[in-house]
Amino acid sequence: MFQEASNFLDFVEELYAQDTAGVSLIEFNAKEMLMHQGSAAQHVFILKSGLCKIGLEEENGKEYILAFLSTGEILGELELIRDEPRLCSVQALNKVEAYKLTKACFLNLLNTDLKLNRLIINAYAERITNTSKKASFQKLYTTENGLQRILKLQETEKIEISKADLSAYLGISVRSLNRLLKQRENS
């Protein structure tokens, strides 16, 4: 549920250690936005630490959380590759450190570095697999099971996820979430 990957982190830390132009390390506080849906894509982030939520706001104003990403995950590369505005918003849930690669740096590496290309292909394969697993889980199991899994993971990771974010991730209303939480208390 909280996705982590170390391969991108190893790759970018090597670039940072070599003082590669266009690579910097920056920090975000909890609730701070890393990216805004619809904005121009000017950089890529690779998470060094912390947890981010990836959300998509629909035309009706409702947010759907696609994923929670953590250490080593790459953010924003798809929009740079496709030269499109940001598809999703990304918000830090706790303190986040991230390596920032400028658009020029990332596109240059994409054109010249086979290792980066392999990492991206593997990341996309992993995302497709995770999306398929999440979709099948949501079809095969009750919402209560999904809630139980995310609450357990939240406890293990020692991170607090708001009711609004929990409901957006599960694809239910806050009211339905409150009903489920009350049922858990009474059982």
Tab-separated table of N, CA and C in Angstrom, residues 59-133:
chain	number	residue	atom	x	y	z
A	59	GLU	N	-13.628	16.241	-11.997
A	59	GLU	CA	-14.357	17.452	-12.372
A	59	GLU	C	-15.409	17.841	-11.338
A	60	ASN	N	-15.936	16.852	-10.598
A	60	ASN	CA	-16.950	17.136	-9.581
A	60	ASN	C	-16.341	17.623	-8.264
A	61	GLY	N	-15.017	17.802	-8.225
A	61	GLY	CA	-14.341	18.305	-7.041
A	61	GLY	C	-13.911	17.238	-6.050
A	62	LYS	N	-14.261	15.991	-6.304
A	62	LYS	CA	-13.890	14.914	-5.387
A	62	LYS	C	-12.478	14.436	-5.697
A	63	GLU	N	-11.755	14.126	-4.612
A	63	GLU	CA	-10.391	13.632	-4.766
A	63	GLU	C	-10.376	12.116	-4.657
A	64	TYR	N	-9.576	11.511	-5.520
A	64	TYR	CA	-9.336	10.074	-5.442
A	64	TYR	C	-7.837	9.901	-5.227
A	65	ILE	N	-7.453	9.167	-4.195
A	65	ILE	CA	-6.039	8.933	-3.928
A	65	ILE	C	-5.610	7.669	-4.662
A	66	LEU	N	-4.686	7.842	-5.574
A	66	LEU	CA	-4.192	6.728	-6.368
A	66	LEU	C	-3.218	5.863	-5.591
A	67	ALA	N	-2.364	6.515	-4.798
A	67	ALA	CA	-1.324	5.760	-4.100
A	67	ALA	C	-0.699	6.613	-3.009
A	68	PHE	N	-0.002	5.928	-2.136
A	68	PHE	CA	0.871	6.552	-1.148
A	68	PHE	C	2.282	6.083	-1.519
A	69	LEU	N	3.179	7.019	-1.778
A	69	LEU	CA	4.528	6.667	-2.213
A	69	LEU	C	5.555	7.125	-1.195
A	70	SER	N	6.655	6.361	-1.119
A	70	SER	CA	7.678	6.633	-0.125
A	70	SER	C	9.064	6.501	-0.752
A	71	THR	N	10.022	6.202	0.057
A	71	THR	CA	11.442	6.180	-0.276
A	71	THR	C	11.750	5.537	-1.626
A	72	GLY	N	12.487	6.292	-2.440
A	72	GLY	CA	12.986	5.775	-3.702
A	72	GLY	C	12.034	5.894	-4.875
A	73	GLU	N	10.806	6.315	-4.642
A	73	GLU	CA	9.836	6.425	-5.735
A	73	GLU	C	10.099	7.687	-6.552
A	74	ILE	N	9.834	7.602	-7.841
A	74	ILE	CA	9.985	8.741	-8.740
A	74	ILE	C	8.617	9.366	-8.974
A	75	LEU	N	8.582	10.689	-9.013
A	75	LEU	CA	7.337	11.430	-9.178
A	75	LEU	C	7.472	12.435	-10.315
A	76	GLY	N	6.494	12.467	-11.199
A	76	GLY	CA	6.440	13.499	-12.222
A	76	GLY	C	7.133	13.189	-13.525
A	77	GLU	N	7.683	12.003	-13.649
A	77	GLU	CA	8.427	11.681	-14.867
A	77	GLU	C	7.518	11.479	-16.072
A	78	LEU	N	6.342	10.935	-15.860
A	78	LEU	CA	5.420	10.653	-16.960
A	78	LEU	C	5.065	11.927	-17.720
A	79	GLU	N	4.786	12.985	-16.969
A	79	GLU	CA	4.411	14.248	-17.609
A	79	GLU	C	5.578	14.860	-18.391
A	80	LEU	N	6.794	14.679	-17.899
A	80	LEU	CA	7.947	15.190	-18.654
A	80	LEU	C	8.169	14.378	-19.923
A	81	ILE	N	8.034	13.070	-19.803
A	81	ILE	CA	8.217	12.202	-20.969
A	81	ILE	C	7.183	12.528	-22.043
A	82	ARG	N	5.944	12.756	-21.623
A	82	ARG	CA	4.850	13.020	-22.560
A	82	ARG	C	4.663	14.505	-22.861
A	83	ASP	N	5.413	15.371	-22.193
A	83	ASP	CA	5.310	16.819	-22.348
A	83	ASP	C	3.870	17.289	-22.143
A	84	GLU	N	3.333	16.929	-20.965
A	84	GLU	CA	1.953	17.253	-20.609
A	84	GLU	C	1.919	17.897	-19.228
A	85	PRO	N	0.812	18.584	-18.919
A	85	PRO	CA	0.655	19.120	-17.552
A	85	PRO	C	0.539	17.987	-16.541
A	86	ARG	N	0.754	18.308	-15.277
A	86	ARG	CA	0.683	17.316	-14.203
A	86	ARG	C	-0.690	16.645	-14.168
A	87	LEU	N	-0.688	15.334	-14.143
A	87	LEU	CA	-1.911	14.545	-14.077
A	87	LEU	C	-2.498	14.544	-12.669
A	88	CYS	N	-1.620	14.533	-11.665
A	88	CYS	CA	-2.040	14.411	-10.267
A	88	CYS	C	-1.366	15.475	-9.411
A	89	SER	N	-1.907	15.627	-8.221
A	89	SER	CA	-1.248	16.441	-7.200
A	89	SER	C	-0.493	15.503	-6.269
A	90	VAL	N	0.590	15.995	-5.717
A	90	VAL	CA	1.391	15.218	-4.774
A	90	VAL	C	1.575	16.069	-3.529
A	91	GLN	N	1.215	15.487	-2.367
A	91	GLN	CA	1.305	16.206	-1.096
A	91	GLN	C	2.101	15.379	-0.091
A	92	ALA	N	2.977	16.058	0.637
A	92	ALA	CA	3.735	15.403	1.704
A	92	ALA	C	2.797	15.131	2.873
A	93	LEU	N	2.826	13.911	3.399
A	93	LEU	CA	2.036	13.578	4.577
A	93	LEU	C	2.826	13.790	5.864
A	94	ASN	N	4.138	13.742	5.741
A	94	ASN	CA	5.032	14.051	6.849
A	94	ASN	C	6.241	14.758	6.233
A	95	LYS	N	7.283	14.963	7.005
A	95	LYS	CA	8.465	15.620	6.444
A	95	LYS	C	9.021	14.749	5.315
A	96	VAL	N	9.269	15.372	4.182
A	96	VAL	CA	9.762	14.664	2.997
A	96	VAL	C	11.060	15.309	2.529
A	97	GLU	N	12.034	14.470	2.222
A	97	GLU	CA	13.244	14.910	1.528
A	97	GLU	C	13.189	14.292	0.146
A	98	ALA	N	13.492	15.103	-0.864
A	98	ALA	CA	13.417	14.604	-2.236
A	98	ALA	C	14.527	15.208	-3.082
A	99	TYR	N	15.039	14.387	-3.966
A	99	TYR	CA	15.974	14.877	-4.971
A	99	TYR	C	15.143	15.439	-6.111
A	100	LYS	N	15.527	16.621	-6.561
A	100	LYS	CA	14.824	17.296	-7.649
A	100	LYS	C	15.734	17.311	-8.873
A	101	LEU	N	15.223	16.791	-9.981
A	101	LEU	CA	15.940	16.831	-11.245
A	101	LEU	C	15.203	17.784	-12.170
A	102	THR	N	15.919	18.744	-12.721
A	102	THR	CA	15.285	19.677	-13.641
A	102	THR	C	14.842	18.929	-14.897
A	103	LYS	N	13.950	19.548	-15.624
A	103	LYS	CA	13.456	18.964	-16.872
A	103	LYS	C	14.617	18.685	-17.838
A	104	ALA	N	15.504	19.649	-17.992
A	104	ALA	CA	16.638	19.485	-18.912
A	104	ALA	C	17.535	18.329	-18.466
A	105	CYS	N	17.820	18.253	-17.183
A	105	CYS	CA	18.669	17.182	-16.657
A	105	CYS	C	18.019	15.823	-16.879
A	106	PHE	N	16.734	15.709	-16.511
A	106	PHE	CA	16.029	14.433	-16.638
A	106	PHE	C	15.944	13.987	-18.096
A	107	LEU	N	15.558	14.886	-18.994
A	107	LEU	CA	15.417	14.504	-20.408
A	107	LEU	C	16.769	14.146	-21.019
A	108	ASN	N	17.826	14.846	-20.600
A	108	ASN	CA	19.165	14.491	-21.080
A	108	ASN	C	19.546	13.084	-20.621
A	109	LEU	N	19.301	12.778	-19.342
A	109	LEU	CA	19.597	11.440	-18.823
A	109	LEU	C	18.754	10.378	-19.528
A	110	LEU	N	17.514	10.705	-19.773
A	110	LEU	CA	16.616	9.768	-20.449
A	110	LEU	C	17.143	9.428	-21.845
A	111	ASN	N	17.733	10.410	-22.505
A	111	ASN	CA	18.268	10.200	-23.854
A	111	ASN	C	19.643	9.547	-23.879
A	112	THR	N	20.347	9.564	-22.738
A	112	THR	CA	21.735	9.086	-22.761
A	112	THR	C	22.042	7.946	-21.795
A	113	ASP	N	21.175	7.690	-20.841
A	113	ASP	CA	21.506	6.731	-19.782
A	113	ASP	C	20.590	5.516	-19.821
A	114	LEU	N	21.125	4.390	-20.256
A	114	LEU	CA	20.362	3.154	-20.362
A	114	LEU	C	19.878	2.663	-18.992
A	115	LYS	N	20.667	2.899	-17.951
A	115	LYS	CA	20.280	2.467	-16.603
A	115	LYS	C	18.984	3.161	-16.167
A	116	LEU	N	18.883	4.471	-16.417
A	116	LEU	CA	17.665	5.199	-16.068
A	116	LEU	C	16.467	4.638	-16.841
A	117	ASN	N	16.662	4.341	-18.104
A	117	ASN	CA	15.569	3.779	-18.910
A	117	ASN	C	15.090	2.443	-18.351
A	118	ARG	N	16.008	1.610	-17.938
A	118	ARG	CA	15.630	0.323	-17.327
A	118	ARG	C	14.868	0.539	-16.026
A	119	LEU	N	15.324	1.487	-15.217
A	119	LEU	CA	14.640	1.794	-13.954
A	119	LEU	C	13.203	2.253	-14.213
A	120	ILE	N	13.018	3.086	-15.205
A	120	ILE	CA	11.671	3.588	-15.520
A	120	ILE	C	10.781	2.461	-16.029
A	121	ILE	N	11.292	1.616	-16.887
A	121	ILE	CA	10.503	0.480	-17.375
A	121	ILE	C	10.096	-0.419	-16.209
A	122	ASN	N	11.032	-0.701	-15.316
A	122	ASN	CA	10.715	-1.524	-14.141
A	122	ASN	C	9.694	-0.841	-13.234
A	123	ALA	N	9.817	0.471	-13.073
A	123	ALA	CA	8.865	1.214	-12.234
A	123	ALA	C	7.465	1.152	-12.840
A	124	TYR	N	7.357	1.285	-14.149
A	124	TYR	CA	6.040	1.212	-14.802
A	124	TYR	C	5.453	-0.186	-14.688
A	125	ALA	N	6.285	-1.192	-14.834
A	125	ALA	CA	5.797	-2.572	-14.675
A	125	ALA	C	5.287	-2.777	-13.248
A	126	GLU	N	5.998	-2.255	-12.277
A	126	GLU	CA	5.582	-2.364	-10.871
A	126	GLU	C	4.277	-1.617	-10.628
A	127	ARG	N	4.147	-0.428	-11.202
A	127	ARG	CA	2.914	0.354	-11.029
A	127	ARG	C	1.710	-0.360	-11.643
A	128	ILE	N	1.900	-0.940	-12.808
A	128	ILE	CA	0.806	-1.685	-13.449
A	128	ILE	C	0.409	-2.871	-12.576
A	129	THR	N	1.395	-3.581	-12.061
A	129	THR	CA	1.130	-4.714	-11.177
A	129	THR	C	0.381	-4.264	-9.929
A	130	ASN	N	0.850	-3.187	-9.290
A	130	ASN	CA	0.200	-2.689	-8.073
A	130	ASN	C	-1.222	-2.205	-8.337
A	131	THR	N	-1.425	-1.545	-9.470
A	131	THR	CA	-2.766	-1.084	-9.830
A	131	THR	C	-3.694	-2.267	-10.051
A	132	SER	N	-3.203	-3.301	-10.708
A	132	SER	CA	-4.007	-4.499	-10.934
A	132	SER	C	-4.354	-5.185	-9.621
A	133	LYS	N	-3.373	-5.284	-8.732
A	133	LYS	CA	-3.621	-5.904	-7.426
A	133	LYS	C	-4.649	-5.102	-6.628
